[in-house]
PDB file of C-alpha atoms in Angstrom:
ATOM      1  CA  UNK X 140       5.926 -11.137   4.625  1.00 48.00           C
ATOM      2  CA  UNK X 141       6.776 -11.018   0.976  1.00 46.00           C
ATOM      3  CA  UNK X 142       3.857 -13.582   0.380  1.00 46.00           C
ATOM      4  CA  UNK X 143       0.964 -11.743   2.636  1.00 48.00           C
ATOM      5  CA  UNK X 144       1.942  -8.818   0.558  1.00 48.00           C
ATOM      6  CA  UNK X 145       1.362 -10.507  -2.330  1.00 45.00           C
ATOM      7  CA  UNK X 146      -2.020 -11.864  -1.542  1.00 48.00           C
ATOM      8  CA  UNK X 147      -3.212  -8.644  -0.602  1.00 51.00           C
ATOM      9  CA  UNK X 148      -2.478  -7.107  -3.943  1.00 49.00           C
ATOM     10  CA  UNK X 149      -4.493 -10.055  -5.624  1.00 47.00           C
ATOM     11  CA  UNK X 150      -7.310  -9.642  -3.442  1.00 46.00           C
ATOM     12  CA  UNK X 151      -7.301  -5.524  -4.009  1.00 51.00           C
ATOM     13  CA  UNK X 152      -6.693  -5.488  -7.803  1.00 50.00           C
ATOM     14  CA  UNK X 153      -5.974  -8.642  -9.694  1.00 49.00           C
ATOM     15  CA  UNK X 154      -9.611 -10.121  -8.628  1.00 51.00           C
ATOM     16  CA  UNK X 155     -12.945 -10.848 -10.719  1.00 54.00           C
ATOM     17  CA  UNK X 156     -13.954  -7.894  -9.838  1.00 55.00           C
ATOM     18  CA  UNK X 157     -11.370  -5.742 -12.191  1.00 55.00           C
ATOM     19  CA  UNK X 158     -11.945  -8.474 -14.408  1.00 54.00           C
ATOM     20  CA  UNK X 159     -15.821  -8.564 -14.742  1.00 56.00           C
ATOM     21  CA  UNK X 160     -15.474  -4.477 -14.577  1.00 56.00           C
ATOM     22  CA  UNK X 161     -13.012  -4.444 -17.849  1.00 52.00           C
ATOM     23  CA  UNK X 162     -15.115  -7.091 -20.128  1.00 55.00           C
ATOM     24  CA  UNK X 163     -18.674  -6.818 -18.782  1.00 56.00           C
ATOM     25  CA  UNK X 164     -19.095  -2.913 -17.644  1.00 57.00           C
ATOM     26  CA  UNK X 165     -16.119  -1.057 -19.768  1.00 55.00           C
ATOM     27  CA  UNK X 166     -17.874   0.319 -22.027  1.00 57.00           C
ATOM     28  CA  UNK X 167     -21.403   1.035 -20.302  1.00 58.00           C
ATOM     29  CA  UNK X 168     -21.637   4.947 -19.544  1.00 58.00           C
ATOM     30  CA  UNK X 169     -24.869   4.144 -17.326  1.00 62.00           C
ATOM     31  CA  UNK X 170     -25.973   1.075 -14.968  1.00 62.00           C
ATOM     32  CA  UNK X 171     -29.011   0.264 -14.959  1.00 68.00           C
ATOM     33  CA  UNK X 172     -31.116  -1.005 -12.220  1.00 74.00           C
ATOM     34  CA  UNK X 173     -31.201  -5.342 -13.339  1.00 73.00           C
ATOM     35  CA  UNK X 174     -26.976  -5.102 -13.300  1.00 70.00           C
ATOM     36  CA  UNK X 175     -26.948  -3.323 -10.113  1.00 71.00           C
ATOM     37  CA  UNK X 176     -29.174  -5.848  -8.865  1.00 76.00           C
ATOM     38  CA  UNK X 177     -26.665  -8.381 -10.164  1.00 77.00           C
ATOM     39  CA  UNK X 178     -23.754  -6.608  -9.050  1.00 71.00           C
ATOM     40  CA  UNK X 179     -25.294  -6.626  -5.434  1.00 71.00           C
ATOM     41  CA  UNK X 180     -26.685 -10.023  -5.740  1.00 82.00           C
ATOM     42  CA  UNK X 181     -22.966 -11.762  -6.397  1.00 79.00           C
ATOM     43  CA  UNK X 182     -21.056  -9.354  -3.293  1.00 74.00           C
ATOM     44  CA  UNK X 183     -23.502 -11.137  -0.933  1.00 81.00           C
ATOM     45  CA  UNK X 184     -22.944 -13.976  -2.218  1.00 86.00           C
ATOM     46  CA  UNK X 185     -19.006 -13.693  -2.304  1.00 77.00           C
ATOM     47  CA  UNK X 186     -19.102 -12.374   1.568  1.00 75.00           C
ATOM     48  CA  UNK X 187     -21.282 -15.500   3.008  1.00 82.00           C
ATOM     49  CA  UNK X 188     -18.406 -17.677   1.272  1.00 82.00           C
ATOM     50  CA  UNK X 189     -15.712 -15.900   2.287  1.00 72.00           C
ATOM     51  CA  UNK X 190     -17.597 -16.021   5.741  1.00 72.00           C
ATOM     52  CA  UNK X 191     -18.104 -19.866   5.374  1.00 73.00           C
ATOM     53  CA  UNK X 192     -14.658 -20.031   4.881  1.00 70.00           C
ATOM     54  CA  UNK X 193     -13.383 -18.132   7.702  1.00 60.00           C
ATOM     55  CA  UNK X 194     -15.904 -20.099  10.221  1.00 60.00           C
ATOM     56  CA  UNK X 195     -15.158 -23.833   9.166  1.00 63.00           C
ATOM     57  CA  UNK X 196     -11.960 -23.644   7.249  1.00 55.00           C
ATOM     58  CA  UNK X 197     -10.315 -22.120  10.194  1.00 48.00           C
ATOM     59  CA  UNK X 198      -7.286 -23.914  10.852  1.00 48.00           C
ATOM     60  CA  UNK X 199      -5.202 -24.140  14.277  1.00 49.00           C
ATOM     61  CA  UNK X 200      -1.534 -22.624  14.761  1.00 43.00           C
ATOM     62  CA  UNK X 201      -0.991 -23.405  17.652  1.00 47.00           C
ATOM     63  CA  UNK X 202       1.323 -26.435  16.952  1.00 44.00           C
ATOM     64  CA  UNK X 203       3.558 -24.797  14.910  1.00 42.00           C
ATOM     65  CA  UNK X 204       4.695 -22.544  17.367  1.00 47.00           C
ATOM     66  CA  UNK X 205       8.083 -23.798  18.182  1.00 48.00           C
ATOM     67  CA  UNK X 206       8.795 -24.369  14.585  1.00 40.00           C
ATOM     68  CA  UNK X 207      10.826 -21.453  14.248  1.00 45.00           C
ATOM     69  CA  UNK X 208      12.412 -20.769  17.326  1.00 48.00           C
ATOM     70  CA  UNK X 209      15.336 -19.390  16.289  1.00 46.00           C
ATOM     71  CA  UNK X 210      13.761 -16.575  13.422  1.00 41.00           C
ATOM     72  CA  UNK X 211      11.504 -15.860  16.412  1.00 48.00           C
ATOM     73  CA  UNK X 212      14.602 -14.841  18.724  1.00 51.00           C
ATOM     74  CA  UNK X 213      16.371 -13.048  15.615  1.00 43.00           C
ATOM     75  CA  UNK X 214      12.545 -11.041  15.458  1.00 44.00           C
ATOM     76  CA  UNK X 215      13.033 -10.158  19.312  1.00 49.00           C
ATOM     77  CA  UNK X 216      16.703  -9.154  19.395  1.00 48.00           C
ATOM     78  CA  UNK X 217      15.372  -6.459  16.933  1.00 48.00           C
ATOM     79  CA  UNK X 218      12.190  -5.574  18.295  1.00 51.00           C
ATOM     80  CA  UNK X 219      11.605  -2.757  20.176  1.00 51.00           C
ATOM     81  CA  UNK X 220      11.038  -4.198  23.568  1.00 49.00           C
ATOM     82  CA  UNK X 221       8.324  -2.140  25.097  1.00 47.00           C
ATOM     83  CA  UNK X 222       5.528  -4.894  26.920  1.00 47.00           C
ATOM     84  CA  UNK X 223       5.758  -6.353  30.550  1.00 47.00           C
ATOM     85  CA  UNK X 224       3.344  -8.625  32.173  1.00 47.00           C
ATOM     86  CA  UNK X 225       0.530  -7.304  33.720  1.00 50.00           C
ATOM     87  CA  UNK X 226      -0.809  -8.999  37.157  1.00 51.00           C
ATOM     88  CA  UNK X 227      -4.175 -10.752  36.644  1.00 55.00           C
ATOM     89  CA  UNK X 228      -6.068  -8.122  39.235  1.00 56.00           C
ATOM     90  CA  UNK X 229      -5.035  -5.288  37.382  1.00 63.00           C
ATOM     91  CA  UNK X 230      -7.825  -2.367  37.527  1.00 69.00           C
ATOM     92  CA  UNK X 231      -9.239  -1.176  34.565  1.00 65.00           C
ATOM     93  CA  UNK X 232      -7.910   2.092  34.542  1.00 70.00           C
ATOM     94  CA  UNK X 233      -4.223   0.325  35.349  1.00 69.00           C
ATOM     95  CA  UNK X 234      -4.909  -1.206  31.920  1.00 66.00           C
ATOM     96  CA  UNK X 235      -5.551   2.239  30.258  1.00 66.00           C
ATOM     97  CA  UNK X 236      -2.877   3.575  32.108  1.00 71.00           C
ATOM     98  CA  UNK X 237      -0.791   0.927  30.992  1.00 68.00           C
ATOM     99  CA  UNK X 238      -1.579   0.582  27.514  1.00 65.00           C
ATOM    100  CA  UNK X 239      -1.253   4.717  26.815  1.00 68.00           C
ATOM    101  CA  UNK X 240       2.622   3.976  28.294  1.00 69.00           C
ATOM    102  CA  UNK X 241       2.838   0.709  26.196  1.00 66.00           C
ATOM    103  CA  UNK X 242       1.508   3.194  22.872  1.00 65.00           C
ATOM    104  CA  UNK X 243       3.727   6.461  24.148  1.00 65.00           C
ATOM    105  CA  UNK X 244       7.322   4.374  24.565  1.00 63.00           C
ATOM    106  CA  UNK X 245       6.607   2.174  21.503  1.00 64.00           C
ATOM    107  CA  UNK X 246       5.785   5.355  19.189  1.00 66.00           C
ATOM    108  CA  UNK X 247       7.871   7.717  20.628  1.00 70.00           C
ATOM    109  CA  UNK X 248      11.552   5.792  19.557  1.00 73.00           C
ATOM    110  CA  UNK X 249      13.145   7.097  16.253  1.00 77.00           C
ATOM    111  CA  UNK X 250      13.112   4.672  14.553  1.00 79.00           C
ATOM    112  CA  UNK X 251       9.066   4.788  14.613  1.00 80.00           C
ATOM    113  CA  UNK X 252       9.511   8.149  13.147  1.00 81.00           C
ATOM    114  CA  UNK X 253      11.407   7.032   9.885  1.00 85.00           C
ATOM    115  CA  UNK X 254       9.135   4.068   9.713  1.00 86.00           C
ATOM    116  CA  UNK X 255       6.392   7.295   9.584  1.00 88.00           C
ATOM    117  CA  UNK X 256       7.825   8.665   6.607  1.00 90.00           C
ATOM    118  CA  UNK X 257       7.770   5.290   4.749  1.00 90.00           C
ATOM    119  CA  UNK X 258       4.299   4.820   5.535  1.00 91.00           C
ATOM    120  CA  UNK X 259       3.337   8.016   4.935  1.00 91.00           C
ATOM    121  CA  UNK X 260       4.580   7.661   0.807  1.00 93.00           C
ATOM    122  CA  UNK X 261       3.224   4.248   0.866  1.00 91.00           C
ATOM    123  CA  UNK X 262      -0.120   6.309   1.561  1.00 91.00           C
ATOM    124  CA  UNK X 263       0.098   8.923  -0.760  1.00 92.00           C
ATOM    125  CA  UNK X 264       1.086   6.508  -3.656  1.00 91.00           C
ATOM    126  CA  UNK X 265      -1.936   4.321  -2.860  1.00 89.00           C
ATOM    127  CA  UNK X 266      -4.259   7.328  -2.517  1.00 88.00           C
ATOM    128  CA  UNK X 267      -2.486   7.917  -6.262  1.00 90.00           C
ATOM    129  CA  UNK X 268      -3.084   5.474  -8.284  1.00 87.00           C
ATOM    130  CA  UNK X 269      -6.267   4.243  -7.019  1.00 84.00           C
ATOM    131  CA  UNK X 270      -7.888   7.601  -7.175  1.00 84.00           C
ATOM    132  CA  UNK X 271      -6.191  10.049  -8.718  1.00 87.00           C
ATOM    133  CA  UNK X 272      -4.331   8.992 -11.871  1.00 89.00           C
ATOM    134  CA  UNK X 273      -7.400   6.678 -12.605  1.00 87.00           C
ATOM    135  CA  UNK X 274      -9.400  10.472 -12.314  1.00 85.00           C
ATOM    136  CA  UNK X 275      -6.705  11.507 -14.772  1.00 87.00           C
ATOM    137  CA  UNK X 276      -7.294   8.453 -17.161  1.00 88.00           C
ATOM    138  CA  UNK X 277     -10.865   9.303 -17.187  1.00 84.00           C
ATOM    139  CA  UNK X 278     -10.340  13.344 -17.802  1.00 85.00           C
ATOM    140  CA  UNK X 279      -8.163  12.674 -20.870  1.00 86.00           C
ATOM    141  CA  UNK X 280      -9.798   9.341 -22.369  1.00 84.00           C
ATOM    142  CA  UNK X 281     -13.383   9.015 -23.507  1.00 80.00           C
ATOM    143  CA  UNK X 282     -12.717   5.240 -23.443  1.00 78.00           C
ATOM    144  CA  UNK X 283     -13.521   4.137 -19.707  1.00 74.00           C
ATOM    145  CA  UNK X 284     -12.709   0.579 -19.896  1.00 79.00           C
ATOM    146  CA  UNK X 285      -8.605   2.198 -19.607  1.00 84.00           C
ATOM    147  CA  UNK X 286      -9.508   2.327 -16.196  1.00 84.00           C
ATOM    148  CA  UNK X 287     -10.293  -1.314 -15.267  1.00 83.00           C
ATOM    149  CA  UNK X 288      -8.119  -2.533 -18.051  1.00 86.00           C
ATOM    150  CA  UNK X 289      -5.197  -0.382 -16.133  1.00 87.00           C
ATOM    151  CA  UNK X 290      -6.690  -1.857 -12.366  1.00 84.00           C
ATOM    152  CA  UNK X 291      -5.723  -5.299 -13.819  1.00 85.00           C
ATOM    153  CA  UNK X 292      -2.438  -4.671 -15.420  1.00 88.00           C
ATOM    154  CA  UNK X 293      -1.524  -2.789 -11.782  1.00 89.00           C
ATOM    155  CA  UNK X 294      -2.153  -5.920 -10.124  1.00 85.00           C
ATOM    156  CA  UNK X 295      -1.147  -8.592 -12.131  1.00 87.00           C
ATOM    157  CA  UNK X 296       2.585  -6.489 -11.853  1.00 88.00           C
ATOM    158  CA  UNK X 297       2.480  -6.543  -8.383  1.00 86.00           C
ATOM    159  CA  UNK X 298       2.374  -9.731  -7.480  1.00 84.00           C
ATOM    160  CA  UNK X 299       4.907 -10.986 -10.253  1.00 86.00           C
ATOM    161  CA  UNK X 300       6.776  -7.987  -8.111  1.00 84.00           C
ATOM    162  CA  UNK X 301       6.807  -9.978  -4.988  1.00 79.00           C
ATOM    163  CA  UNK X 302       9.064 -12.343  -5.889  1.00 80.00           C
ATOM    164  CA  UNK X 303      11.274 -10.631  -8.504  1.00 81.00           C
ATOM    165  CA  UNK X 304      12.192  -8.390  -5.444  1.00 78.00           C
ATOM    166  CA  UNK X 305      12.602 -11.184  -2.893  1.00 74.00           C
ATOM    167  CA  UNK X 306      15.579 -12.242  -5.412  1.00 77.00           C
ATOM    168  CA  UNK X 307      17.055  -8.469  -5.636  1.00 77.00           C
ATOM    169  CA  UNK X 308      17.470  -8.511  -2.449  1.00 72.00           C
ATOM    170  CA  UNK X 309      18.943 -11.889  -1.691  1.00 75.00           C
ATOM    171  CA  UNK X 310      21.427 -11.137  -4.655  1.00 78.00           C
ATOM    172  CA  UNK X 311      22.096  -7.670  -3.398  1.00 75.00           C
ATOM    173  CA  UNK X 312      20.837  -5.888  -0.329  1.00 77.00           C
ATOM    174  CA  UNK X 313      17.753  -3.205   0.461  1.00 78.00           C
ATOM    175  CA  UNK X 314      20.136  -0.500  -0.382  1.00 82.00           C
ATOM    176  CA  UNK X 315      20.453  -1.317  -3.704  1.00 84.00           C
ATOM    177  CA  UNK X 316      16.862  -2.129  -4.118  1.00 85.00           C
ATOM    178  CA  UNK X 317      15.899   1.075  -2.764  1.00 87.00           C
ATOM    179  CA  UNK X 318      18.014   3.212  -5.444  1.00 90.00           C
ATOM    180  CA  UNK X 319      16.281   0.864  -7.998  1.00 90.00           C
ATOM    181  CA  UNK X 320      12.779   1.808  -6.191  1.00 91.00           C
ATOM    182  CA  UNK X 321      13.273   5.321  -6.533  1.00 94.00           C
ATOM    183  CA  UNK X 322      14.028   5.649 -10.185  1.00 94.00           C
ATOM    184  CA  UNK X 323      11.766   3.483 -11.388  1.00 94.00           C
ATOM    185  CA  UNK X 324       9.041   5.938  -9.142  1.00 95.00           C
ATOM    186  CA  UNK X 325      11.061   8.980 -10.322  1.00 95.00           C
ATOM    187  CA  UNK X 326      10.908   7.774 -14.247  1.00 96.00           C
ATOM    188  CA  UNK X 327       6.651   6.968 -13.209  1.00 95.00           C
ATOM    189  CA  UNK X 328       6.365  10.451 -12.163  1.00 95.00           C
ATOM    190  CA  UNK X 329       8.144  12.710 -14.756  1.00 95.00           C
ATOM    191  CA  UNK X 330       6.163  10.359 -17.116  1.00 95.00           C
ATOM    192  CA  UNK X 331       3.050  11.228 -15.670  1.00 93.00           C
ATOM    193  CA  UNK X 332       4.158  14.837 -15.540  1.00 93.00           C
ATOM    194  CA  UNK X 333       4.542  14.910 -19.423  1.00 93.00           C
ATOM    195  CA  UNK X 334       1.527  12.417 -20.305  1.00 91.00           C
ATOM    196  CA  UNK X 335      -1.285  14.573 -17.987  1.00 91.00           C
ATOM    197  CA  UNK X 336      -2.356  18.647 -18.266  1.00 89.00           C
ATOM    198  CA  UNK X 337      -1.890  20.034 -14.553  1.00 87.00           C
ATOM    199  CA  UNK X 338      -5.801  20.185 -14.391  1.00 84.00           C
ATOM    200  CA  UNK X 339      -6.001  16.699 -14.792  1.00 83.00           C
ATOM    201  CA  UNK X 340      -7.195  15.561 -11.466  1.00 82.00           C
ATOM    202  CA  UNK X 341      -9.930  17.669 -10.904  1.00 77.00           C
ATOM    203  CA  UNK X 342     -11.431  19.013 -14.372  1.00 75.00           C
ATOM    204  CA  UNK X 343     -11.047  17.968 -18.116  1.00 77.00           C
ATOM    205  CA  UNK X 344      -8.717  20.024 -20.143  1.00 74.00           C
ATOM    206  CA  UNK X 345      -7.273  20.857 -23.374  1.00 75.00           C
ATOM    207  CA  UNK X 346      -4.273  22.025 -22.445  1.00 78.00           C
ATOM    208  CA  UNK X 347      -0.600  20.865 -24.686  1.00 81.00           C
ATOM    209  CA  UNK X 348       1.431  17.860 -22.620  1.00 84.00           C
ATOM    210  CA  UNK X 349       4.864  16.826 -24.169  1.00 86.00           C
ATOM    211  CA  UNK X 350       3.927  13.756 -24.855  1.00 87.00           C
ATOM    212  CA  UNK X 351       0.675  12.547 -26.398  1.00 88.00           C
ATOM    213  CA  UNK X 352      -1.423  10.528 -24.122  1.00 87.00           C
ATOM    214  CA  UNK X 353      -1.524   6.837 -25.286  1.00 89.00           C
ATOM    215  CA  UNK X 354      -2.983   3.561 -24.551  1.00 90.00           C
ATOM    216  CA  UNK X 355       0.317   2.142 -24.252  1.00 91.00           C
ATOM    217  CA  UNK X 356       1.862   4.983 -22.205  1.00 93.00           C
ATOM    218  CA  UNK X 357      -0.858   4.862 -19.187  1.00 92.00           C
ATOM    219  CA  UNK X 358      -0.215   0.726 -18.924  1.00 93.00           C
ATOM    220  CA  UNK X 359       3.455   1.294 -18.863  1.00 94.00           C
ATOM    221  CA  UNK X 360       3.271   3.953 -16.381  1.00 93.00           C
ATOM    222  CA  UNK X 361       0.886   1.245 -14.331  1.00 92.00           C
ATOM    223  CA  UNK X 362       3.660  -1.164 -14.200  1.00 93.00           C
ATOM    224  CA  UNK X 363       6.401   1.219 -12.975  1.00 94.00           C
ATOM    225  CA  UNK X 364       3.892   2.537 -10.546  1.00 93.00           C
ATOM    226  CA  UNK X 365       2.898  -0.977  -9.350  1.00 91.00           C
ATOM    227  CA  UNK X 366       6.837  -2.216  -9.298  1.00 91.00           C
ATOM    228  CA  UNK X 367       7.631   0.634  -6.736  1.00 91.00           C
ATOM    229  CA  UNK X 368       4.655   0.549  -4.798  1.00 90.00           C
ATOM    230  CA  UNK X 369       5.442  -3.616  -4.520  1.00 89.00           C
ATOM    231  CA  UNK X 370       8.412  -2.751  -3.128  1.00 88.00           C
ATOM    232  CA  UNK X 371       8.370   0.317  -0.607  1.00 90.00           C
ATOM    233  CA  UNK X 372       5.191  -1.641   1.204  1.00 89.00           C
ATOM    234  CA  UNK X 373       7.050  -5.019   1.114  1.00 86.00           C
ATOM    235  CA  UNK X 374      10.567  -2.629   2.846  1.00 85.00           C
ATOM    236  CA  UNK X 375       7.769  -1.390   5.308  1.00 86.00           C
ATOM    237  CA  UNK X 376       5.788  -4.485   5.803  1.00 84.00           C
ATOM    238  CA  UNK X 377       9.119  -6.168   6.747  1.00 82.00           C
ATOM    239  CA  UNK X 378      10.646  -3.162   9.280  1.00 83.00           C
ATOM    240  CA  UNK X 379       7.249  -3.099  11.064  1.00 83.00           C
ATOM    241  CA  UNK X 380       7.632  -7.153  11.372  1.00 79.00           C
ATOM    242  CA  UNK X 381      11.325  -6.075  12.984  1.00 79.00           C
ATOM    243  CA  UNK X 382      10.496  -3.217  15.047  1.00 78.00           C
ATOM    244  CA  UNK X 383       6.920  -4.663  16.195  1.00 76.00           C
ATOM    245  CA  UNK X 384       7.825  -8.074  17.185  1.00 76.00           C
ATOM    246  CA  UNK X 385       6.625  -7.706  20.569  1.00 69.00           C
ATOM    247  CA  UNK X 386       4.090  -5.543  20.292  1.00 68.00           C
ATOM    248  CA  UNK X 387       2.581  -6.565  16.902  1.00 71.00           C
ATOM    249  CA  UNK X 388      -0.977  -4.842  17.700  1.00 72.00           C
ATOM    250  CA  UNK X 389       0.514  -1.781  17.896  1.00 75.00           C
ATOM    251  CA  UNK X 390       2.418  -2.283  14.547  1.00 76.00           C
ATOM    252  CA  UNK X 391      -0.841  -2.897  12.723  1.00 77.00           C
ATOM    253  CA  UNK X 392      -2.402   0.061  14.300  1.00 78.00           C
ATOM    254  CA  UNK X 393       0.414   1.893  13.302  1.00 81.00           C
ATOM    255  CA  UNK X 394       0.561   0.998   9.918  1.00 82.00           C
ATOM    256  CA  UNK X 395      -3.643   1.288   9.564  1.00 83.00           C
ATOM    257  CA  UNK X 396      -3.593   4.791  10.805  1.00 84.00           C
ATOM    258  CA  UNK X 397      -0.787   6.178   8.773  1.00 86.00           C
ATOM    259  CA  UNK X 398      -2.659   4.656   5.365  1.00 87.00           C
ATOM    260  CA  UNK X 399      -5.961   5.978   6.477  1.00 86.00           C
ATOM    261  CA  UNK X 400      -4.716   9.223   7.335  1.00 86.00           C
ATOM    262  CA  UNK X 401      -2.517   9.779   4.342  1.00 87.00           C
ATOM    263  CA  UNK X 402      -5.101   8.159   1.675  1.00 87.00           C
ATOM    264  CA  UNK X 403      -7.740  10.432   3.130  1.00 85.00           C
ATOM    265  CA  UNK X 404      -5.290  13.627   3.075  1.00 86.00           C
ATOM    266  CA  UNK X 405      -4.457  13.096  -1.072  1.00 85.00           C
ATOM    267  CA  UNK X 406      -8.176  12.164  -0.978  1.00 83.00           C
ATOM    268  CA  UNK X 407      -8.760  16.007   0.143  1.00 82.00           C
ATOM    269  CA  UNK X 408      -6.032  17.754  -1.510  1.00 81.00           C
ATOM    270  CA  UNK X 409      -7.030  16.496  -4.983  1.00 79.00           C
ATOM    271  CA  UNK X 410      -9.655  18.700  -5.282  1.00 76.00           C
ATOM    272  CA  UNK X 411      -7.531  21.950  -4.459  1.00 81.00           C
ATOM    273  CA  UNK X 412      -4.167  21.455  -5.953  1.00 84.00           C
ATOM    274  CA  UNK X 413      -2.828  20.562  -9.350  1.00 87.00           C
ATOM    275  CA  UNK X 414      -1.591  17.466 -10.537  1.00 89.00           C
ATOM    276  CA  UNK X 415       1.847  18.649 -10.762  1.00 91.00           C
ATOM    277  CA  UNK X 416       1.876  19.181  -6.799  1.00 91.00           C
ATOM    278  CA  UNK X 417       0.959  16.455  -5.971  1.00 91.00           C
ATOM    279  CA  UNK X 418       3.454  14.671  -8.255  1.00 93.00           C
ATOM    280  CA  UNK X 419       6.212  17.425  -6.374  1.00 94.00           C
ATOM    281  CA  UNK X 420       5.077  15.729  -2.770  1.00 93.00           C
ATOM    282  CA  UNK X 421       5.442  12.370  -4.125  1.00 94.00           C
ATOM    283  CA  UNK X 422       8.781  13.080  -5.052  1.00 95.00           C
ATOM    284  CA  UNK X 423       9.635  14.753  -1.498  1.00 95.00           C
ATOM    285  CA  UNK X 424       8.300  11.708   0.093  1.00 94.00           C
ATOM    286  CA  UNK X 425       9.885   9.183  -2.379  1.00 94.00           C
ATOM    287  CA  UNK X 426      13.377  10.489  -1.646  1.00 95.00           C
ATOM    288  CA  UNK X 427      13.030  10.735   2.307  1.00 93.00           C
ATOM    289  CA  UNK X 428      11.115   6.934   2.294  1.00 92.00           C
ATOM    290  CA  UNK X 429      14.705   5.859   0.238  1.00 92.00           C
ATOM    291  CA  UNK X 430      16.976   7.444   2.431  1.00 91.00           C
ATOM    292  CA  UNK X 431      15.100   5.665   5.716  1.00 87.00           C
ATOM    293  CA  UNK X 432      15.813   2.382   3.912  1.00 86.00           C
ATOM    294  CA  UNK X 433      18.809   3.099   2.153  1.00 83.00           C
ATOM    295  CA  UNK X 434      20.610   3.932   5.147  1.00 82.00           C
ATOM    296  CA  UNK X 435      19.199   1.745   7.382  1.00 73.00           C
ATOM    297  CA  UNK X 436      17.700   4.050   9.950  1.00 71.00           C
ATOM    298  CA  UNK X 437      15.334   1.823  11.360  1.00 66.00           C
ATOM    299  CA  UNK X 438      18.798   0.541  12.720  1.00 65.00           C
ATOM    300  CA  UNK X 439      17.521  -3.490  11.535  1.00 62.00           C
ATOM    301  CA  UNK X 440      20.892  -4.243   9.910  1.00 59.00           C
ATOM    302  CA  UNK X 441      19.644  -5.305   6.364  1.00 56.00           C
TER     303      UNK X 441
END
């Protein structure tokens, strides 16, 4: 789990894409129509590789299926248990029948709830810092190549993240990861609060902050923002591998649709509230995601 996670983060922000964006269009303040050309030209080129690779460096799985039978039946004794076989000659509107009883039991336990509130911050703090405090970076600084330059530092954190927290919590235990998660996001926050005017997100401003906006400020606040984002998604990648065992469509549909939902919401609000709101909700939802995971309310027993 730890490792998808951090693949993902290299493929959303420590790619050549950041990289090329930093050195080769930082400091352009318009594109003209030959590098948008280019920039098109190399995407279709990266997606009939990527393509390629999926088609003919596919590799079969199926062998390897009773290589871990018994982290499979650990997975299952903490699933929630929801699917039954369904006879061959099944109708089709059995199978929507079934499948909206399969989606109401699954989502409907508790425990699905607290996972919501998890995934819910995960959302918000995504919407965050790939919209919003880089729409802060750019209302303060004249100096657009902060915001690339900040992309890469994000990501290279996360995925040195994804182990450093695998060993916290072999040495110790989630709960004492999650208090660590939540004041390094509480220190990112207040930092924010005193680096950014309130206007921040939506307009440029001149109004005072308490502390001078810096170069070296917005990176640091990148890494504590990357550190606690590492680890709330790798606590909620991990519960929905525990809770969705059985039903591991539903998990990903789950955890899709809260992201989506909550990325577009921030997305929205941006526009109408202040900066200092939204850093308020983050904090709401920061301390109810810790308390899911600190006391173990998904009832997984780690």
């Amino acid at each position: 789990m730890i490792q998808n996670y951090a693949t993902e983060k290299i493929y959303h922000k420590f790619h050549p894409g950041n990289t090329a964006d930093y050195f080769y269009l930082g400091n352009l303040t318009k594109i003209d129509t030959h590098t948008r050309f280019c920039i098109y030209l190399v995407c279709c080129i990266l997606v009939l590789l990527a393509t390629a690779v999926a088609v003919f460096g596919y590799r079969n799985i199926s062998e390897l299926d009773n290589a871990e039978v018994d982290i499979d039946e650990l997975l299952c004794s903490k699933s929630i248990q929801s699917r039954i076989v369904i006879a061959e000659n099944t109708t089709v509107w059995e199978k929507v029948k079934y499948n909206w009883n399969l989606y109401k039991v699954t989502l409907m336990r508790k425990e699905v709830g607290y996972l919501l509130i998890v995934l819910l911050y995960n959302s918000f703090v995504l919407a965050f810092y790939t919209m919003t405090y880089q729409t802060c970076i750019g209302h303060v600084f004249a100096d657009r190549s902060l915001i690339p330059l900040m992309s890469l530092i994000f990501g290279i954190t996360a995925v040195i993240a994804c182990p450093l927290f695998e060993s916290i919590v072999i040495f110790f235990n989630n709960r004492i990861t999650a208090l660590l998660l939540y004041i390094l996001a509480i220190i990112s926050y207040y930092l924010v609060f005193l680096t950014f005017p309130s206007a921040a997100t939506y307009a440029e401003s001149d109004d005072p902050t308490s502390l001078q906006p810096t170069k070296g400020l917005i990176l640091l606040i990148a890494v504590l923002l990357a550190l606690t984002d590492s680890g709330f998604n790798i606590q909620a990648n991990s519960a929905i591998g525990l809770l969705f065992q059985s039903d591991s469509e539903i998990g990903f549909m789950l955890l899709n649709s809260v992201m989506s939902v909550g990325t577009a919401t921030v997305f929205f609000l941006c526009s109408y509230i202040s900066l200092y709101a939204l850093l308020a909700l983050l904090v709401v939802f920061c301390t109810l995601a810790t308390l899911c995971i600190a006391l173990d309310l998904f009832n997984l027993g780690f």
